[in-house]
Coordinates of C-alpha atoms in Angstrom, one line a residue:
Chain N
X17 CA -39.7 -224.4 -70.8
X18 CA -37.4 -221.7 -70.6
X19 CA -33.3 -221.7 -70.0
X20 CA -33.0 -218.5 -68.7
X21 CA -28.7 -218.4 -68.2
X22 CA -27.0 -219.3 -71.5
X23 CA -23.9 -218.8 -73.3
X24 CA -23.0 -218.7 -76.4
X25 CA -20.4 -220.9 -78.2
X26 CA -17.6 -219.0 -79.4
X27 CA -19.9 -216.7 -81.6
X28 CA -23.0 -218.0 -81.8
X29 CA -24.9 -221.1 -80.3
X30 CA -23.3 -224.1 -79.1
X31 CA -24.6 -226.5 -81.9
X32 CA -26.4 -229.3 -79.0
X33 CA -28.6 -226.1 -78.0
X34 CA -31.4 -226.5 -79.9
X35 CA -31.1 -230.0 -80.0
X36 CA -30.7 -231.1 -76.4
X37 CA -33.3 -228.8 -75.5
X38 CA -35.4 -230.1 -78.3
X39 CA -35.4 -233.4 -76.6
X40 CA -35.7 -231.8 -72.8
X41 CA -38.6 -230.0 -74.1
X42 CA -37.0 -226.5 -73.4
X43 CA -37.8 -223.9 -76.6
X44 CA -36.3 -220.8 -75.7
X45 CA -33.2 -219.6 -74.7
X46 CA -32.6 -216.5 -72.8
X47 CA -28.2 -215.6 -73.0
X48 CA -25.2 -213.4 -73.5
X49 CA -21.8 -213.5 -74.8
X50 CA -19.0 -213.3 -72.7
X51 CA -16.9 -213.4 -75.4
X52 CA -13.3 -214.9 -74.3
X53 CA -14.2 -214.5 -70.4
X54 CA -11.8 -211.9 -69.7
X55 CA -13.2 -210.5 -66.5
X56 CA -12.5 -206.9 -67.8
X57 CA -13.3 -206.9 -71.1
X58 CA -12.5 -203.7 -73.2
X59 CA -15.2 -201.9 -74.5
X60 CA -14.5 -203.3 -78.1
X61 CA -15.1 -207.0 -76.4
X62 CA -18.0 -206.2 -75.3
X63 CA -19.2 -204.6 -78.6
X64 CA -18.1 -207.8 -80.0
X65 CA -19.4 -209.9 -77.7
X66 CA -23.0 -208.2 -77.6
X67 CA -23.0 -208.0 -81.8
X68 CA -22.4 -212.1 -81.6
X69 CA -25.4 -212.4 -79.3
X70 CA -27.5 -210.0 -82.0
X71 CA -27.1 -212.3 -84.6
X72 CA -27.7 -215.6 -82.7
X73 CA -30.8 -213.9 -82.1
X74 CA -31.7 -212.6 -85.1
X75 CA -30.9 -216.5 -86.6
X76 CA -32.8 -218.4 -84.0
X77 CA -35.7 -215.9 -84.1
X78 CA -38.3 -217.1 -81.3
X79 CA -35.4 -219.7 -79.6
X80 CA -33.1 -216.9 -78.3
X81 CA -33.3 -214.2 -76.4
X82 CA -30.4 -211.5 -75.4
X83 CA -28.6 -209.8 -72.2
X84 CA -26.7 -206.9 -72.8
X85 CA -23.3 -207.9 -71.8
X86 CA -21.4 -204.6 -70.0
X87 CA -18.0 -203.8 -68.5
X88 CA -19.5 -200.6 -66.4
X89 CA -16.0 -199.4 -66.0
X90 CA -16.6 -198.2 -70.0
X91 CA -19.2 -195.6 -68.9
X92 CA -21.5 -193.8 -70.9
X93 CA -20.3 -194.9 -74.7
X94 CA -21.3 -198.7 -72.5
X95 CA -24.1 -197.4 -71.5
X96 CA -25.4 -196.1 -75.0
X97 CA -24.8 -199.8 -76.4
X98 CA -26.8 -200.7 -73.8
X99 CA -29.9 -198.5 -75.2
X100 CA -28.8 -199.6 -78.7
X101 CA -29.1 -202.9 -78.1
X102 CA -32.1 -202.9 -76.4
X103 CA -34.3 -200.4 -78.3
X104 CA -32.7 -201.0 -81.7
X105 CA -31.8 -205.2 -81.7
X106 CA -34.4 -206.5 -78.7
X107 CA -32.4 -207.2 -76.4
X108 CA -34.5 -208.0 -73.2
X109 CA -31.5 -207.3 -70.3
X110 CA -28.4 -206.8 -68.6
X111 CA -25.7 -208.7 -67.6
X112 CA -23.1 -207.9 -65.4
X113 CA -20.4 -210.6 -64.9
X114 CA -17.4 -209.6 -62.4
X115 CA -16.1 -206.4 -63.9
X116 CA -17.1 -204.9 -61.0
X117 CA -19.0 -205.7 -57.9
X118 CA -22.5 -205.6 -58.8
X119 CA -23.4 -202.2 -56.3
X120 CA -20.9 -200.1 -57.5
X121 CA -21.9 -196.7 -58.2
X122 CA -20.8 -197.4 -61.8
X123 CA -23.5 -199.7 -62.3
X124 CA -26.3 -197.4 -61.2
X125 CA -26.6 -195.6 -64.6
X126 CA -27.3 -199.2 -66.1
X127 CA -29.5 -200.1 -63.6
X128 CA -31.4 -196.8 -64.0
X129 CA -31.5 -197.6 -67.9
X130 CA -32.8 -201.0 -66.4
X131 CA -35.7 -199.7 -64.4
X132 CA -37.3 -197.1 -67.0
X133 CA -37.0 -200.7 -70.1
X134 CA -38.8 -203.3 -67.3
X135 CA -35.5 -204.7 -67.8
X136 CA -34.4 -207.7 -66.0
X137 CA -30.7 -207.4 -64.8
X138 CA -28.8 -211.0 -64.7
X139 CA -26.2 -210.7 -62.1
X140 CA -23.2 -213.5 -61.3
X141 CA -23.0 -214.3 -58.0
X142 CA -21.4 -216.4 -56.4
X143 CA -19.8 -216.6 -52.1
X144 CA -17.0 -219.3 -52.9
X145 CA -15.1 -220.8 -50.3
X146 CA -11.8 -220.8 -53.0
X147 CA -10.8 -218.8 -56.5
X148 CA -13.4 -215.9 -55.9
X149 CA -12.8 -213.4 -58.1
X150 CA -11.6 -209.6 -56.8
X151 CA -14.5 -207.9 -57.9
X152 CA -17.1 -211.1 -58.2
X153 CA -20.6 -210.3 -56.9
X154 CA -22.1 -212.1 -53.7
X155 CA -25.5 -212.0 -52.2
X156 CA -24.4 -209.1 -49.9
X157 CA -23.8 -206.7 -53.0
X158 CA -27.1 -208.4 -55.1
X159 CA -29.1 -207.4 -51.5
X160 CA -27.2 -204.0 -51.0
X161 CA -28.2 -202.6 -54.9
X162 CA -31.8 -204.0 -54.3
X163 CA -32.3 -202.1 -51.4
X164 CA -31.2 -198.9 -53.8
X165 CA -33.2 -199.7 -56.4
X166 CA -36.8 -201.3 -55.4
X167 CA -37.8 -200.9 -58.7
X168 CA -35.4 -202.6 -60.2
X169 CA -35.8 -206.4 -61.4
X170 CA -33.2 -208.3 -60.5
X171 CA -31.6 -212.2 -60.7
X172 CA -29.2 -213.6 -58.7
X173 CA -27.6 -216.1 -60.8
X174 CA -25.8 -219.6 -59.6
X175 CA -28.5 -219.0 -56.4
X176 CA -25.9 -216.8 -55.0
X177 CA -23.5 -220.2 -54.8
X178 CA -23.5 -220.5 -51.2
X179 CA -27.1 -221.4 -51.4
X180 CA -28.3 -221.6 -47.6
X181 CA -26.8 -218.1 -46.7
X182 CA -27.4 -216.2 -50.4
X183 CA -31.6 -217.2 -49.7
X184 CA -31.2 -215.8 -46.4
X185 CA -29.8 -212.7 -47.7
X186 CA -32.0 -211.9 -50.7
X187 CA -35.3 -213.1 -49.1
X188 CA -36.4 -209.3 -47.8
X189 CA -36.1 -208.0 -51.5
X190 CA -38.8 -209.2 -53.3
X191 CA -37.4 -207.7 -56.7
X192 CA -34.6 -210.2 -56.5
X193 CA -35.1 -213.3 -58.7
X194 CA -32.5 -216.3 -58.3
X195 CA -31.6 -218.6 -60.8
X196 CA -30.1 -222.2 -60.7
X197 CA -27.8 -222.2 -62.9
X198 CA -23.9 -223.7 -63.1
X199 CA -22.5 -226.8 -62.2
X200 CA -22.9 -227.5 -58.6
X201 CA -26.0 -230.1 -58.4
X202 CA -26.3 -229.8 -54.5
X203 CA -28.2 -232.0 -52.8
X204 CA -32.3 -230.3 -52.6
X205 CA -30.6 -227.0 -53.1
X206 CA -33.1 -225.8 -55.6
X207 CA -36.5 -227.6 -53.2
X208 CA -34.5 -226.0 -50.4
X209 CA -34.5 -222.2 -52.3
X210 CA -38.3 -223.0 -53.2
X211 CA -39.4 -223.3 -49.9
X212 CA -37.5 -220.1 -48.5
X213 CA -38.4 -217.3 -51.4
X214 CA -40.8 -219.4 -53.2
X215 CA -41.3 -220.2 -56.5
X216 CA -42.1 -217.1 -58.1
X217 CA -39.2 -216.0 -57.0
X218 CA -36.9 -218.8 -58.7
X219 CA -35.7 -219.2 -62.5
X220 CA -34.4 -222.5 -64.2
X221 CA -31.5 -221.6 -65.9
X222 CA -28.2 -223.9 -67.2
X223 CA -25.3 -221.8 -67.6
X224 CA -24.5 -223.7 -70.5
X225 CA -22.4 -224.9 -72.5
X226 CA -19.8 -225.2 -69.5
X227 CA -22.4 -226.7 -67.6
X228 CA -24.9 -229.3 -69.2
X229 CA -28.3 -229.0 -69.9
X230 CA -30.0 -231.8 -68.7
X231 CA -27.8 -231.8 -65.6
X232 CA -29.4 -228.3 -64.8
X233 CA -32.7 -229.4 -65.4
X234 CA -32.7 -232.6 -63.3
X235 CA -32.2 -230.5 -60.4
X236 CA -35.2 -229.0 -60.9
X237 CA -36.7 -232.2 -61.7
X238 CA -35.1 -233.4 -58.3
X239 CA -36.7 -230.8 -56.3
X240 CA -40.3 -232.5 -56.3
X241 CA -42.0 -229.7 -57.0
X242 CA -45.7 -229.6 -57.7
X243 CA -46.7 -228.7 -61.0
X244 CA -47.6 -225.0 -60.5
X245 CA -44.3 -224.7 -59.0
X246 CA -42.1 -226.3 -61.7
X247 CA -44.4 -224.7 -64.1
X248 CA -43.2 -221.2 -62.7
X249 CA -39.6 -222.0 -62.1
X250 CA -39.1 -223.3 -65.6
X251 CA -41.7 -221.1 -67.6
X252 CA -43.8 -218.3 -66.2
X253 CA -41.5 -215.9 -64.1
X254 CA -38.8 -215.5 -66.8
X255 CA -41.8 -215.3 -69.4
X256 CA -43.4 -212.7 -66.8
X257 CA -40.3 -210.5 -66.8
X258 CA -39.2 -210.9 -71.0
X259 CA -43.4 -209.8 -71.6
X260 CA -42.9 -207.1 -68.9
X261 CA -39.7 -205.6 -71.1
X262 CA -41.3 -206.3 -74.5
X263 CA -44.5 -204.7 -73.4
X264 CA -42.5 -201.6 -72.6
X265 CA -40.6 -201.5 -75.6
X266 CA -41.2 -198.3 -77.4
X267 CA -42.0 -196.4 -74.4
X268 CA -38.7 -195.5 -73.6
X269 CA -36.7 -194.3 -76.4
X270 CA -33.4 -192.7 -76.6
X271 CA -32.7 -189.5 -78.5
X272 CA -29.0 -189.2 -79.8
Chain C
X17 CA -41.3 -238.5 -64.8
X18 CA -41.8 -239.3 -68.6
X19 CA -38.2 -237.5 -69.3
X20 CA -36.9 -239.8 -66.5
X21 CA -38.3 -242.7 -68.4
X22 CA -35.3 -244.5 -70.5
X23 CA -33.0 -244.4 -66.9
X24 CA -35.8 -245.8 -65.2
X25 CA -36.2 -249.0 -67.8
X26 CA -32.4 -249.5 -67.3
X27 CA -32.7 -250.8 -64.2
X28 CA -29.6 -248.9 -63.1
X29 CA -27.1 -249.5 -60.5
X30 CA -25.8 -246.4 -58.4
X31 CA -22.2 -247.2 -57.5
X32 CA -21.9 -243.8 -55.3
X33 CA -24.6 -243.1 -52.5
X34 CA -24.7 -242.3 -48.8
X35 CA -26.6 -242.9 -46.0
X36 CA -26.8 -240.3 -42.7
X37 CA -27.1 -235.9 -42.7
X38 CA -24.0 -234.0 -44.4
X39 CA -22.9 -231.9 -41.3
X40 CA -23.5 -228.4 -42.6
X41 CA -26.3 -228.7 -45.3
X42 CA -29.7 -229.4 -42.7
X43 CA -31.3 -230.8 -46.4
X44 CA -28.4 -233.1 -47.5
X45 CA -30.1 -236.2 -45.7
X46 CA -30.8 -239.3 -46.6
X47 CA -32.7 -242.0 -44.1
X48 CA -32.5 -246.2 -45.3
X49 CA -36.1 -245.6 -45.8
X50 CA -35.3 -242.6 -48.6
X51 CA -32.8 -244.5 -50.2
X52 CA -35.4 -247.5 -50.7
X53 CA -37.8 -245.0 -51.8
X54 CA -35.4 -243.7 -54.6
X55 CA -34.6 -247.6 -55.4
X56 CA -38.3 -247.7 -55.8
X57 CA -39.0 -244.5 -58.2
X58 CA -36.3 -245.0 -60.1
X59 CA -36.3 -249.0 -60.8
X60 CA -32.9 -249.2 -59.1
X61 CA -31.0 -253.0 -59.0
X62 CA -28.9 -251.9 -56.6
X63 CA -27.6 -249.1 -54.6
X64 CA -23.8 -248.3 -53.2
X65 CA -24.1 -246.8 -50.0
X66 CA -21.8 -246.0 -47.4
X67 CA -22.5 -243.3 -44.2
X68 CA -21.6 -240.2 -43.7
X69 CA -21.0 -240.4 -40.2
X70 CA -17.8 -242.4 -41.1
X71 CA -16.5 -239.8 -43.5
X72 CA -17.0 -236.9 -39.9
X73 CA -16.8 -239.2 -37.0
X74 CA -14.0 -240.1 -34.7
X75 CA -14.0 -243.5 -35.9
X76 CA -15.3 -245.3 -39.2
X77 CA -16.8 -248.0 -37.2
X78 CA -19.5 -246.4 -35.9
X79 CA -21.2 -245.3 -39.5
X80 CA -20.4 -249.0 -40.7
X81 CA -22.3 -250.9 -38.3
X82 CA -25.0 -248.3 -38.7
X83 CA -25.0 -249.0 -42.4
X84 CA -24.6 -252.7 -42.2
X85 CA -28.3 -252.4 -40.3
X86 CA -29.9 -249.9 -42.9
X87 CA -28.8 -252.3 -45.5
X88 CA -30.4 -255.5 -44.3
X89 CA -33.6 -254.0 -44.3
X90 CA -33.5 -253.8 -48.3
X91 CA -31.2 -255.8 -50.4
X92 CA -31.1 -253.5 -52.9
X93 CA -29.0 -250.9 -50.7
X94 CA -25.3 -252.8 -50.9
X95 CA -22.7 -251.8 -48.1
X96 CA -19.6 -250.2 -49.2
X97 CA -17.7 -249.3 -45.8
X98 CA -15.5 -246.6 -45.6
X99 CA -12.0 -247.5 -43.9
X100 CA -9.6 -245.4 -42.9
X101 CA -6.3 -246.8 -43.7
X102 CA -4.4 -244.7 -41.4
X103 CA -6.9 -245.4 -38.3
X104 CA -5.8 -247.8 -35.5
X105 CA -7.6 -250.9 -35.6
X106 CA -8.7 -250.8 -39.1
X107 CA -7.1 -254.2 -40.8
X108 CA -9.7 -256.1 -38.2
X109 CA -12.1 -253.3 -39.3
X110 CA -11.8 -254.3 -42.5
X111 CA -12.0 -257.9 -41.9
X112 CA -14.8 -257.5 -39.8
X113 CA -16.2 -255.5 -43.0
X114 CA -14.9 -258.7 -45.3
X115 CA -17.0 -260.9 -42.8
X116 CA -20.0 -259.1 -42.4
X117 CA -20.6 -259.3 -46.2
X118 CA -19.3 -255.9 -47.7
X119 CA -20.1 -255.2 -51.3
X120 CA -16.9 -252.7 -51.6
X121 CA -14.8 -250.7 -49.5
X122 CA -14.9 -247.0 -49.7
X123 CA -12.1 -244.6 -49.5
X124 CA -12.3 -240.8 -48.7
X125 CA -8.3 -239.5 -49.0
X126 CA -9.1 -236.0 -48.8
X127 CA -11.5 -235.7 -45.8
X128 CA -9.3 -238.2 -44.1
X129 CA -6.0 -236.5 -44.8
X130 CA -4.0 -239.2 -46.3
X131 CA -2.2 -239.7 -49.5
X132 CA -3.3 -242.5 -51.7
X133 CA 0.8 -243.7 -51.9
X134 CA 0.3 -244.4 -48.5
X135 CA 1.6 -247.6 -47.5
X136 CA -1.3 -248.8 -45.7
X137 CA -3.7 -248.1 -48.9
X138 CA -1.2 -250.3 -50.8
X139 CA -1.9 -253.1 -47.7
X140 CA -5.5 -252.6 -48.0
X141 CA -5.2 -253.8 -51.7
X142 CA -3.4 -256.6 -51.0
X143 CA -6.2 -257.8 -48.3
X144 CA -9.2 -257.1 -50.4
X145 CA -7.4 -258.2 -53.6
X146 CA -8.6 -262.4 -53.2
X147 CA -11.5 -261.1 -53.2
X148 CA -11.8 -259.0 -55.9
X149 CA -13.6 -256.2 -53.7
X150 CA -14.6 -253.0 -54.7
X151 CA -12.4 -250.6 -54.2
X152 CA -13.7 -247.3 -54.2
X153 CA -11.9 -243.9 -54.1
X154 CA -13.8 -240.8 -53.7
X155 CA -11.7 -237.8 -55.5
X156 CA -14.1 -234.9 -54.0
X157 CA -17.7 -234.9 -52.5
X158 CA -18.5 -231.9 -53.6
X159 CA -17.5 -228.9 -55.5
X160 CA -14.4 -226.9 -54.0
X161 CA -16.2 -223.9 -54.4
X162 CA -19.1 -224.5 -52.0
X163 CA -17.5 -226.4 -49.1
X164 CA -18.3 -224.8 -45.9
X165 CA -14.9 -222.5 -45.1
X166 CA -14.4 -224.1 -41.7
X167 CA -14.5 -227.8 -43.2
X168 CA -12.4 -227.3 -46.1
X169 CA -11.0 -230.7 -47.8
X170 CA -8.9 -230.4 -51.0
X171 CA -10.0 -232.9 -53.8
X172 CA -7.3 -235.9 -54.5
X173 CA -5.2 -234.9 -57.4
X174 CA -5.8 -236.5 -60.5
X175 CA -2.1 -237.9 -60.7
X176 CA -2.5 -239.8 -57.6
X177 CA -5.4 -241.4 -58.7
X178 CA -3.5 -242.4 -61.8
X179 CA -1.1 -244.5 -60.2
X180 CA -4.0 -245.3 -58.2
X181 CA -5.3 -247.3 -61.0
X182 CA -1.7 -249.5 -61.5
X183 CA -1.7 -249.8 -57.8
X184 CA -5.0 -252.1 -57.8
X185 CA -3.2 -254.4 -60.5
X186 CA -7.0 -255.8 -61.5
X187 CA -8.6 -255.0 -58.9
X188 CA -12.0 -253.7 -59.2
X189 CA -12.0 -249.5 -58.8
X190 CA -14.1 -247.1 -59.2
X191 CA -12.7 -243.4 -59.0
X192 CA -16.0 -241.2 -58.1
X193 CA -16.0 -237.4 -58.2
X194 CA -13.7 -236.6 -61.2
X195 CA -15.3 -234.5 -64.1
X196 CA -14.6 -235.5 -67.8
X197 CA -11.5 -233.1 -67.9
X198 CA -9.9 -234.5 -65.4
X199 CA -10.4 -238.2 -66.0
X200 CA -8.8 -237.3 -69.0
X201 CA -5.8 -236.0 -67.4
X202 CA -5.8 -239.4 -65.6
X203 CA -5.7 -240.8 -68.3
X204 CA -2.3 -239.4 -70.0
X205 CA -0.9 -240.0 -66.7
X206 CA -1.4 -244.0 -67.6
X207 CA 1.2 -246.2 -68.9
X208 CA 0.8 -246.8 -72.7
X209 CA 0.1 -250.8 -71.7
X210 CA -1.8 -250.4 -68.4
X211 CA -5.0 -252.0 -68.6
X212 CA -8.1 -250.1 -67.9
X213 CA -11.0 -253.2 -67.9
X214 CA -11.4 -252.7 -64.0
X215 CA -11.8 -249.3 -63.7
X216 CA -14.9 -247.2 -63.7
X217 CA -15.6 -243.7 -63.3
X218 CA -19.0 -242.6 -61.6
X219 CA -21.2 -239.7 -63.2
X220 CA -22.0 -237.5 -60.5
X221 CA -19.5 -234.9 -61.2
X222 CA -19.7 -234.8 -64.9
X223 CA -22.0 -232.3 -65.7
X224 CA -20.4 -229.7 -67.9
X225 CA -20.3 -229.2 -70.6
X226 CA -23.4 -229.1 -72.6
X227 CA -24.4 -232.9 -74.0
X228 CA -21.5 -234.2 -71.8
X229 CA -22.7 -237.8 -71.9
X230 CA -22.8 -238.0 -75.4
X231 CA -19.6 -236.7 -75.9
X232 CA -17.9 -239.2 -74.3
X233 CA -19.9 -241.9 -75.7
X234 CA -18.5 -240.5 -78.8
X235 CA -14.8 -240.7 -77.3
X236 CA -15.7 -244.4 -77.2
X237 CA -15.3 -243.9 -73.5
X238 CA -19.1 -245.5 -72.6
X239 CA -17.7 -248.5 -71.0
X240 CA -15.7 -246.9 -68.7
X241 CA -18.3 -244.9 -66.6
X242 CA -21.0 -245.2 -64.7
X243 CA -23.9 -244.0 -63.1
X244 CA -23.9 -242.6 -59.4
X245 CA -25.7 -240.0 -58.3
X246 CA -23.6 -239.0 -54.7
X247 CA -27.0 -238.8 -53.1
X248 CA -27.9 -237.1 -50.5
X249 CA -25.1 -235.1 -50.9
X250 CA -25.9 -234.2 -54.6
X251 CA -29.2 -234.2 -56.5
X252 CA -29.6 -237.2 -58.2
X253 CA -31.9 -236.5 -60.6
X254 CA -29.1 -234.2 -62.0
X255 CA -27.0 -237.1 -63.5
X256 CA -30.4 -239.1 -63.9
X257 CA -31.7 -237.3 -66.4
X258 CA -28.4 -236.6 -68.1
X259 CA -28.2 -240.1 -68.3
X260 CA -31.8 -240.2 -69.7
X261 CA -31.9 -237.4 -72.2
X262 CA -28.5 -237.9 -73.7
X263 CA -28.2 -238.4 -77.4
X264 CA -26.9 -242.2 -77.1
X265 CA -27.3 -245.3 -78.3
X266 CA -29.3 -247.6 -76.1
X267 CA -26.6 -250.2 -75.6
X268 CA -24.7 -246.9 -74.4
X269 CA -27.0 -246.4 -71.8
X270 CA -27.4 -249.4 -70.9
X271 CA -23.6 -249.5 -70.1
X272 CA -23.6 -246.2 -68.5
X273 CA -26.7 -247.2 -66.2
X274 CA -26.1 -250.6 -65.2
X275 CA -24.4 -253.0 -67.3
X276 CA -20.4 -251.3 -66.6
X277 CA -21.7 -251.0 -62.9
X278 CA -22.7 -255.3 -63.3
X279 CA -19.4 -256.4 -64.9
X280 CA -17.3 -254.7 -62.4
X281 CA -19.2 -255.4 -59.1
X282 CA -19.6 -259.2 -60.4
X283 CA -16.3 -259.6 -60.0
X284 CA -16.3 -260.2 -56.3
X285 CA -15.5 -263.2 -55.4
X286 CA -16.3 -263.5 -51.7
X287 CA -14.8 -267.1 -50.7
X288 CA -11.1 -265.1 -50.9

């Protein structure tokens, strides 16, 4: 299986990754730094932040995979670590957290960058009935940049929070993915977003280590899924879209 | 179902469980007939259920005689009615509970808009206290963040449920919907000679952070949890196979699954 929302642990991998997923059976995880979780992180934070998620990968080669952490209000020297990262270290995505809403015309360079790698694009979101941040994503601004870019591969991460309402919102676009990921263990949430978008369209992730593992998994467990369907939710789509990237790597290349 | 496999041999006991639809998630339902199913998959001993209509409805009684009926068609499902201290009528609510057979008596302080230092909570001890009944105190029933705008409840602060825990004297309690941070703010709240032997905290809420269980089976905190899944509500296969995966010793488990659940339900002592 797949984790396909991961953290790292100060600056590298919490140390129960590898083992917890060992005994879960889940081999390879798919994360980004956030660093300190500043929700605008200066651009050296984010250089920081995406150099810690370099070398977890380079030490865990084959049980990590990287997202391209980004503060879009950093521009084009953001956007050029970005293209480093991915064409120089192997980074398969990009991650936008809440530096800014996730259709602001800042964020259509990245997105463009997105597009032209097959790069997935992991983007919080979360409708919170309390502490929502000022410029945190919901499934509004996930469906509003889909519409822009058709092309562009996109996750909805936390399954949008609100989950009833997010689904609704999303379902049109079929280039958004959501994950399940993060602490809330509502009740058939995940058998719930199955039935609505189906389950190509859903990823298993944990959002650890804030959130546990085997917590996130159970939900998946707990969603009775047959086995094609728990095979694609935990596996195939978030294999799918990390071949699609690899596969293209080399085909886009950037000349400084 | 193999990597649900060590939970299932446990035989476990889920101390927190409803019964009846969560008013504004259509999928958060659970019929008796569902609840006996999950006794079935998962090996349950025995199940703590209350219903939901008597968190939402005008009155409390009306869920409790519904679930009074649900339970005697399976004694595994064990009636824990939810009494509203501050409702008229509720003492010979309570002792019509008491005489029906309750297993426990649930309290809900945030979607019923009382304190826990109200004066009636500390009379409801006193009544259920020759007993040795259950008492149990739900801090939250689900996450702040997702509760529908219109219905908002704010979760029982930790400090109340501190003195909570003096207030039952020894009492049977369990608190149910803290997560491990803030039962350890309870706990620095606590007297330095208060005993904790008849207090448990349910698992439902404790899912962050990563390999949560076995942390606090390293904080030699394994006898003071225990497992309930908050079903329908919540997924329960989400504290289930925390439960089962953890990196623990099996006496741990077997603490966490069922035997902390045992010693403090055991307790009762019905003749009053």
């Amino acid at each position: 299986m797949i984790d396909a929302h991961i953290h790292l642990y100060g600056s590298d991998l919490h140390p129960e990754t590898l083992s917890e997923g060992s005994r879960l059976g889940i081999t390879l995880f798919v994360g980004s730094s956030l660093l300190n979780y500043t929700p605008q992180p200066t651009y050296e934070e984010t250089i920081q932040a995406n150099d810690d998620m370099a070398k977890a990968i380079r030490n865990h080669p084959g049980q990590v995979e990287g997202y391209c952490y980004v503060n879009p209000r950093h521009g084009h020297k953001s956007l050029m670590d970005f293209r480093r990262r991915v064409e120089e270290q192997g980074f398969i995505g990009l991650k936008l957290w809440i530096a800014t809403l996730c259709n602001d015309p800042l964020v259509f360079p990245y997105v463009e960058q997105a597009i032209q790698y097959k790069a997935p694009i992991l983007v919080h979101a979360w409708k919170k009935t309390i502490s929502q941040f000022p410029y945190e994503s919901t499934a509004h601004h996930v469906a509003d940049l889909a519409a822009r870019y058709p092309e562009a591969r996109i996750i909805m991460a936390h399954l949008g929070g609100q989950m009833e309402s997010a689904i609704n919102i999303i379902e049109p676009y079929e280039n958004v993915y959501a994950d399940t990921s993060g602490t809330p263990i509502g009740g058939s949430e995940v058998g719930y977003a199955v039935k609505r978008l189906g389950a190509k369209r859903i990823i298993f992730g944990s959002d650890l280590p804030f959130a546990c593992m085997a917590s996130n998994l159970g939900k998946i467990v707990g969603a009775n899924l047959s086995e094609t369907d728990f095979r694609l939710v935990t596996y195939e789509n978030m294999k799918f879209l990390i071949d699609e990237v690899k596969q293209n790597r080399g085909l886009v290349k950037t000349v400084y | 179902m193999d990597l649900l496999k060590p939970f299932i041999d446990e035989h476990a006991i889920d101390v927190t469980a409803f019964i009846g639809s969560w008013p504004n998630r259509l999928q958060a339902s659970a019929e008796q007939k569902d609840l006996s199913r999950m006794a079935d998959r998962y090996q349950l001993k025995g199940v703590c259920i209350s219903h939901i209509a008597s968190v939402f409805g005008y009155d409390t009684r009306s869920g409790n005689e519904a679930l009074f009926k649900a339970c005697s068609q399976d004694n595994r499902l064990w009636p824990f009615a939810i009494i509203n201290p501050t409702d008229e009528g509720w003492l010979q609510e309570l002792q019509w509970a008491i005489d029906s057979g309750v297993r426990g008596i649930r309290l809900i302080p945030g979607y019923h808009q009382y304190k826990l230092d109200h004066p009636a909570v500390n009379r409801l001890i006193e009544i259920i206290e020759p007993y040795r009944l259950p008492l149990h105190v739900c801090a939250r029933l689900q996450d702040e963040r997702l509760q529908h705008h219109r219905f908002y409840t704010e979760a029982v602060p930790v400090h109340s449920l501190a003195s909570m825990i003096s207030a039952a004297g020894d009492n049977p309690l369990i608190i149910s919907g803290v997560n491990s941070n803030e039962k350890d703010e309870i706990s620095r709240y606590l007297h330095a000679d208060q005993s904790i032997d008849h207090v448990l905290y349910d698992l439902w809420h404790v899912n962050g952070p990563l390999a949560v269980i076995s942390q606090l089976c390293q904080k030699g905190q394994a006898s003071q949890y225990a497992f309930g899944s908050c079903t329908p509500i919540q997924t329960a296969e989400a504290t289930i196979l925390q439960l089962s995966a953890a990196n623990i010793s099996e006496s741990d488990r077997r603490l966490l699954c069922c035997g902390n659940a045992e010693r403090l339900l055991s307790m009762v002592r019905m003749s009053g």
